[in-house]
Amino acid sequence: MAEEFLKNLKKLEFSLRQVKKQTKDWLQSMAYDEIIEAIKKDKRYLSALLSISYEKATETAWRAIHLAGKAIGQIAVYDFEEARGQIQRLIWNATDESGTIPWTVPEIMGEAIRENPKPFEDIVPIIIGYSHSETEDNIFLAGVLYALGRIGEAHPQYISDYVHVLVKQGLSHKDPEVVANAIMAAKRLNIPGVDTEPLLHRKEKVKVYYADRLMTITIGELTKELLTENG
């Protein structure tokens, strides 16, 4: 009996690897419709997207982030409880008790809200809440700024004045990744009165995902490209 259990477990593990490989292949060839259709039949494809999304340094991971959120937003149209359950699992993953490394939770939830905001209106304050930390090193802050920029670009009614304050604070942060995401958010939210002068002189290189591509760029270059008239 134990031997049969182990055999079935190995089959399941192999099957999961196949699902993840197929999902990654589709992402790399930008076959997004195939992934969305597969998720409707088998939620393991959504789990595969979430797993791939944690490899944040690759363009494939960013495609997974966007598509996972989009898929959850679309699931809410025909299965509200399932979509809410997926969001609740993401929130759980962001807790210390989960034991996971939830680097991309704010970004994925942001994409779900961007795709279909009505079922997730109460999640926007939760995303904002991830910006608060007792320490200066907040692993979520860059992702929060990214998510709020993406939400507000499509649905400005969900963005409060406090979010504008948060973005402006991010522009002077010591962490270049936070600054880069604040720059992108400032662009997407069309925030007025941004002082670009100090940013233009920052030489730190960062990886950012913007306009559907992952690029390495300095803070100064990103500022010039997105926040100045000559960019």
mmCIF file of C-alpha atoms in Angstrom:
data_model
loop_
_atom_site.group_PDB
_atom_site.id
_atom_site.type_symbol
_atom_site.label_atom_id
_atom_site.label_comp_id
_atom_site.label_asym_id
_atom_site.label_seq_id
_atom_site.Cartn_x
_atom_site.Cartn_y
_atom_site.Cartn_z
ATOM 1 C CA MET A 1 0.000 0.000 0.000
ATOM 2 C CA ALA A 2 2.844 2.358 0.869
ATOM 3 C CA GLU A 3 4.533 1.468 -2.416
ATOM 4 C CA GLU A 4 1.368 2.330 -4.361
ATOM 5 C CA PHE A 5 1.083 5.643 -2.495
ATOM 6 C CA LEU A 6 4.674 6.575 -3.377
ATOM 7 C CA LYS A 7 4.106 5.599 -6.991
ATOM 8 C CA ASN A 8 1.022 7.841 -7.200
ATOM 9 C CA LEU A 9 2.921 10.653 -5.469
ATOM 10 C CA LYS A 10 5.699 10.458 -8.052
ATOM 11 C CA LYS A 11 3.117 10.557 -10.854
ATOM 12 C CA LEU A 12 1.556 13.653 -9.285
ATOM 13 C CA GLU A 13 4.939 15.361 -8.914
ATOM 14 C CA PHE A 14 5.755 14.579 -12.544
ATOM 15 C CA SER A 15 2.378 15.905 -13.637
ATOM 16 C CA LEU A 16 2.917 19.144 -11.712
ATOM 17 C CA ARG A 17 6.326 19.573 -13.332
ATOM 18 C CA GLN A 18 4.699 19.076 -16.731
ATOM 19 C CA VAL A 19 2.085 21.736 -15.947
ATOM 20 C CA LYS A 20 4.752 24.216 -14.852
ATOM 21 C CA LYS A 21 6.921 23.483 -17.909
ATOM 22 C CA GLN A 22 3.965 23.886 -20.276
ATOM 23 C CA THR A 23 2.987 27.135 -18.558
ATOM 24 C CA LYS A 24 6.519 28.510 -18.799
ATOM 25 C CA ASP A 25 6.728 27.525 -22.484
ATOM 26 C CA TRP A 26 3.454 29.347 -23.178
ATOM 27 C CA LEU A 27 4.661 32.426 -21.296
ATOM 28 C CA GLN A 28 7.904 32.535 -23.245
ATOM 29 C CA SER A 29 6.014 32.324 -26.550
ATOM 30 C CA MET A 30 3.392 34.818 -25.259
ATOM 31 C CA ALA A 31 0.595 32.284 -25.771
ATOM 32 C CA TYR A 32 -1.511 33.929 -23.074
ATOM 33 C CA ASP A 33 -4.915 32.805 -24.355
ATOM 34 C CA GLU A 34 -3.824 29.185 -24.081
ATOM 35 C CA ILE A 35 -2.925 29.698 -20.413
ATOM 36 C CA ILE A 36 -6.222 31.428 -19.629
ATOM 37 C CA GLU A 37 -8.161 28.585 -21.261
ATOM 38 C CA ALA A 38 -6.077 25.974 -19.432
ATOM 39 C CA ILE A 39 -6.773 27.678 -16.080
ATOM 40 C CA LYS A 40 -10.537 27.427 -16.699
ATOM 41 C CA LYS A 41 -10.151 23.638 -16.852
ATOM 42 C CA ASP A 42 -7.367 23.087 -14.327
ATOM 43 C CA LYS A 43 -6.403 25.537 -11.564
ATOM 44 C CA ARG A 44 -2.938 23.963 -11.399
ATOM 45 C CA TYR A 45 -2.024 26.216 -14.308
ATOM 46 C CA LEU A 46 -2.781 29.229 -12.106
ATOM 47 C CA SER A 47 -0.648 27.681 -9.358
ATOM 48 C CA ALA A 48 2.128 27.280 -11.926
ATOM 49 C CA LEU A 49 1.868 30.982 -12.836
ATOM 50 C CA LEU A 50 2.122 31.945 -9.169
ATOM 51 C CA SER A 51 5.160 29.712 -8.722
ATOM 52 C CA ILE A 52 6.890 31.163 -11.789
ATOM 53 C CA SER A 53 6.108 34.714 -10.647
ATOM 54 C CA TYR A 54 8.481 34.450 -7.681
ATOM 55 C CA GLU A 55 11.491 34.409 -10.038
ATOM 56 C CA LYS A 56 11.153 38.197 -10.245
ATOM 57 C CA ALA A 57 14.431 38.873 -12.064
ATOM 58 C CA THR A 58 13.185 37.415 -15.368
ATOM 59 C CA GLU A 59 10.797 38.729 -18.002
ATOM 60 C CA THR A 60 8.960 35.398 -17.908
ATOM 61 C CA ALA A 61 8.219 35.951 -14.219
ATOM 62 C CA TRP A 62 6.771 39.401 -14.913
ATOM 63 C CA ARG A 63 4.553 37.948 -17.617
ATOM 64 C CA ALA A 64 3.403 35.407 -15.020
ATOM 65 C CA ILE A 65 2.671 38.171 -12.495
ATOM 66 C CA HIS A 66 0.484 40.060 -14.955
ATOM 67 C CA LEU A 67 -1.280 36.973 -16.265
ATOM 68 C CA ALA A 68 -1.920 35.460 -12.809
ATOM 69 C CA GLY A 69 -3.625 38.669 -11.702
ATOM 70 C CA LYS A 70 -5.569 38.910 -14.947
ATOM 71 C CA ALA A 71 -6.700 35.299 -14.601
ATOM 72 C CA ILE A 72 -7.933 35.859 -11.030
ATOM 73 C CA GLY A 73 -9.813 38.945 -12.186
ATOM 74 C CA GLN A 74 -11.488 36.942 -14.939
ATOM 75 C CA ILE A 75 -12.299 34.024 -12.635
ATOM 76 C CA ALA A 76 -14.304 36.473 -10.484
ATOM 77 C CA VAL A 77 -16.740 36.924 -13.382
ATOM 78 C CA TYR A 78 -17.945 33.320 -13.260
ATOM 79 C CA ASP A 79 -16.752 32.055 -9.854
ATOM 80 C CA PHE A 80 -16.626 34.818 -7.263
ATOM 81 C CA GLU A 81 -15.796 32.516 -4.357
ATOM 82 C CA GLU A 82 -12.881 30.890 -6.170
ATOM 83 C CA ALA A 83 -11.419 34.275 -7.090
ATOM 84 C CA ARG A 84 -11.774 35.547 -3.537
ATOM 85 C CA GLY A 85 -10.172 32.347 -2.307
ATOM 86 C CA GLN A 86 -7.176 32.927 -4.558
ATOM 87 C CA ILE A 87 -6.797 36.460 -3.165
ATOM 88 C CA GLN A 88 -7.094 35.182 0.402
ATOM 89 C CA ARG A 89 -4.321 32.665 -0.297
ATOM 90 C CA LEU A 90 -2.111 35.456 -1.586
ATOM 91 C CA ILE A 91 -2.793 37.465 1.571
ATOM 92 C CA TRP A 92 -1.946 34.416 3.682
ATOM 93 C CA ASN A 93 1.289 33.941 1.734
ATOM 94 C CA ALA A 94 2.271 37.483 2.716
ATOM 95 C CA THR A 95 2.175 36.624 6.422
ATOM 96 C CA ASP A 96 5.145 35.421 8.438
ATOM 97 C CA GLU A 97 3.187 32.312 9.439
ATOM 98 C CA SER A 98 2.969 31.049 5.849
ATOM 99 C CA GLY A 99 6.715 30.386 5.654
ATOM 100 C CA THR A 100 6.828 31.440 1.986
ATOM 101 C CA ILE A 101 8.736 34.277 0.298
ATOM 102 C CA PRO A 102 5.843 36.311 -1.104
ATOM 103 C CA TRP A 103 7.817 38.840 -3.139
ATOM 104 C CA THR A 104 5.109 39.413 -5.750
ATOM 105 C CA VAL A 105 1.864 39.355 -3.750
ATOM 106 C CA PRO A 106 1.072 43.113 -4.097
ATOM 107 C CA GLU A 107 1.777 43.101 -7.836
ATOM 108 C CA ILE A 108 -0.448 40.066 -8.510
ATOM 109 C CA MET A 109 -3.323 41.481 -6.449
ATOM 110 C CA GLY A 110 -2.873 44.790 -8.234
ATOM 111 C CA GLU A 111 -3.251 43.081 -11.605
ATOM 112 C CA ALA A 112 -6.416 41.301 -10.441
ATOM 113 C CA ILE A 113 -7.920 44.643 -9.403
ATOM 114 C CA ARG A 114 -6.813 46.299 -12.634
ATOM 115 C CA GLU A 115 -8.528 43.524 -14.611
ATOM 116 C CA ASN A 116 -11.770 43.486 -12.593
ATOM 117 C CA PRO A 117 -11.928 45.958 -9.687
ATOM 118 C CA LYS A 118 -15.484 45.540 -8.392
ATOM 119 C CA PRO A 119 -15.045 42.147 -6.645
ATOM 120 C CA PHE A 120 -11.828 43.340 -4.987
ATOM 121 C CA GLU A 121 -12.546 46.927 -3.924
ATOM 122 C CA ASP A 122 -11.758 46.066 -0.311
ATOM 123 C CA ILE A 123 -8.307 44.764 -1.313
ATOM 124 C CA VAL A 124 -6.939 48.179 -2.338
ATOM 125 C CA PRO A 125 -6.532 49.309 1.319
ATOM 126 C CA ILE A 126 -4.817 46.002 2.102
ATOM 127 C CA ILE A 127 -2.266 46.639 -0.645
ATOM 128 C CA ILE A 128 -1.704 50.151 0.708
ATOM 129 C CA GLY A 129 -1.287 48.649 4.163
ATOM 130 C CA TYR A 130 1.705 46.623 2.977
ATOM 131 C CA SER A 131 3.571 49.921 2.568
ATOM 132 C CA HIS A 132 3.671 50.354 6.358
ATOM 133 C CA SER A 133 6.589 48.793 8.177
ATOM 134 C CA GLU A 134 8.310 49.187 11.513
ATOM 135 C CA THR A 135 11.648 48.943 9.696
ATOM 136 C CA GLU A 136 13.001 50.854 6.718
ATOM 137 C CA ASP A 137 13.600 47.628 4.813
ATOM 138 C CA ASN A 138 10.099 46.776 3.618
ATOM 139 C CA ILE A 139 10.122 43.900 1.111
ATOM 140 C CA PHE A 140 6.680 44.900 -0.177
ATOM 141 C CA LEU A 141 7.087 48.636 -0.732
ATOM 142 C CA ALA A 142 8.364 48.509 -4.313
ATOM 143 C CA GLY A 143 5.590 46.075 -5.250
ATOM 144 C CA VAL A 144 2.951 48.216 -3.549
ATOM 145 C CA LEU A 145 3.991 51.248 -5.600
ATOM 146 C CA TYR A 146 3.974 49.159 -8.775
ATOM 147 C CA ALA A 147 0.501 47.779 -8.001
ATOM 148 C CA LEU A 148 -1.006 51.166 -7.113
ATOM 149 C CA GLY A 149 0.362 52.677 -10.308
ATOM 150 C CA ARG A 150 -1.138 49.874 -12.396
ATOM 151 C CA ILE A 151 -4.518 50.084 -10.622
ATOM 152 C CA GLY A 152 -4.720 53.872 -10.813
ATOM 153 C CA GLU A 153 -3.707 54.012 -14.464
ATOM 154 C CA ALA A 154 -6.855 52.046 -15.385
ATOM 155 C CA HIS A 155 -9.140 52.966 -12.464
ATOM 156 C CA PRO A 156 -8.163 56.353 -10.959
ATOM 157 C CA GLN A 157 -11.235 56.360 -8.726
ATOM 158 C CA TYR A 158 -9.485 53.882 -6.407
ATOM 159 C CA ILE A 159 -6.469 56.121 -5.820
ATOM 160 C CA SER A 160 -6.582 58.487 -2.849
ATOM 161 C CA ASP A 161 -4.506 61.585 -2.151
ATOM 162 C CA TYR A 162 -2.598 59.467 0.369
ATOM 163 C CA VAL A 163 -1.349 57.264 -2.468
ATOM 164 C CA HIS A 164 0.104 60.351 -4.158
ATOM 165 C CA VAL A 165 1.894 61.174 -0.886
ATOM 166 C CA LEU A 166 3.195 57.594 -0.688
ATOM 167 C CA VAL A 167 4.542 57.748 -4.232
ATOM 168 C CA LYS A 168 6.291 61.072 -3.614
ATOM 169 C CA GLN A 169 7.885 59.650 -0.471
ATOM 170 C CA GLY A 170 9.092 56.684 -2.511
ATOM 171 C CA LEU A 171 10.902 58.995 -4.918
ATOM 172 C CA SER A 172 13.441 59.880 -2.229
ATOM 173 C CA HIS A 173 13.847 56.395 -0.754
ATOM 174 C CA LYS A 174 17.324 54.891 -0.264
ATOM 175 C CA ASP A 175 16.374 51.678 -2.092
ATOM 176 C CA PRO A 176 16.731 52.150 -5.888
ATOM 177 C CA GLU A 177 14.037 49.543 -6.588
ATOM 178 C CA VAL A 178 11.539 51.515 -4.507
ATOM 179 C CA VAL A 179 12.525 54.731 -6.287
ATOM 180 C CA ALA A 180 12.141 53.125 -9.727
ATOM 181 C CA ASN A 181 8.676 51.838 -8.909
ATOM 182 C CA ALA A 182 7.715 55.245 -7.506
ATOM 183 C CA ILE A 183 8.833 56.837 -10.788
ATOM 184 C CA MET A 184 6.669 54.429 -12.799
ATOM 185 C CA ALA A 185 3.726 55.037 -10.463
ATOM 186 C CA ALA A 186 4.147 58.811 -10.717
ATOM 187 C CA LYS A 187 4.011 58.493 -14.498
ATOM 188 C CA ARG A 188 0.981 56.205 -14.512
ATOM 189 C CA LEU A 189 -0.930 58.285 -11.964
ATOM 190 C CA ASN A 190 0.078 61.574 -13.620
ATOM 191 C CA ILE A 191 1.141 62.991 -10.248
ATOM 192 C CA PRO A 192 1.836 66.735 -10.463
ATOM 193 C CA GLY A 193 4.676 68.628 -8.812
ATOM 194 C CA VAL A 194 7.334 65.900 -8.922
ATOM 195 C CA ASP A 195 10.828 67.298 -8.354
ATOM 196 C CA THR A 196 12.868 65.426 -10.956
ATOM 197 C CA GLU A 197 16.175 67.253 -10.410
ATOM 198 C CA PRO A 198 17.575 64.987 -7.622
ATOM 199 C CA LEU A 199 16.403 61.886 -9.482
ATOM 200 C CA LEU A 200 18.155 62.805 -12.713
ATOM 201 C CA HIS A 201 21.521 62.613 -10.929
ATOM 202 C CA ARG A 202 21.014 59.128 -9.451
ATOM 203 C CA LYS A 203 23.210 56.553 -11.196
ATOM 204 C CA GLU A 204 22.060 53.322 -9.516
ATOM 205 C CA LYS A 205 21.007 50.648 -11.997
ATOM 206 C CA VAL A 206 17.694 48.881 -11.541
ATOM 207 C CA LYS A 207 15.662 46.243 -13.348
ATOM 208 C CA VAL A 208 12.152 47.467 -14.162
ATOM 209 C CA TYR A 209 9.226 45.971 -16.051
ATOM 210 C CA TYR A 210 7.572 48.679 -18.094
ATOM 211 C CA ALA A 211 5.650 48.646 -21.384
ATOM 212 C CA ASP A 212 5.739 44.845 -21.372
ATOM 213 C CA ARG A 213 9.503 44.504 -21.244
ATOM 214 C CA LEU A 214 12.119 44.005 -18.559
ATOM 215 C CA MET A 215 15.006 46.424 -18.831
ATOM 216 C CA THR A 216 18.079 47.487 -16.877
ATOM 217 C CA ILE A 217 18.292 51.249 -16.545
ATOM 218 C CA THR A 218 19.619 53.905 -14.174
ATOM 219 C CA ILE A 219 17.304 55.926 -11.960
ATOM 220 C CA GLY A 220 18.345 59.068 -13.840
ATOM 221 C CA GLU A 221 17.611 57.506 -17.237
ATOM 222 C CA LEU A 222 14.217 56.212 -16.092
ATOM 223 C CA THR A 223 13.340 59.652 -14.726
ATOM 224 C CA LYS A 224 14.304 61.327 -17.990
ATOM 225 C CA GLU A 225 12.324 58.808 -20.017
ATOM 226 C CA LEU A 226 9.135 58.926 -17.957
ATOM 227 C CA LEU A 227 8.959 62.183 -16.018
ATOM 228 C CA THR A 228 10.547 64.882 -18.179
ATOM 229 C CA GLU A 229 9.226 66.557 -21.315
ATOM 230 C CA ASN A 230 12.362 65.590 -23.210
ATOM 231 C CA GLY A 231 12.051 61.897 -22.315
#
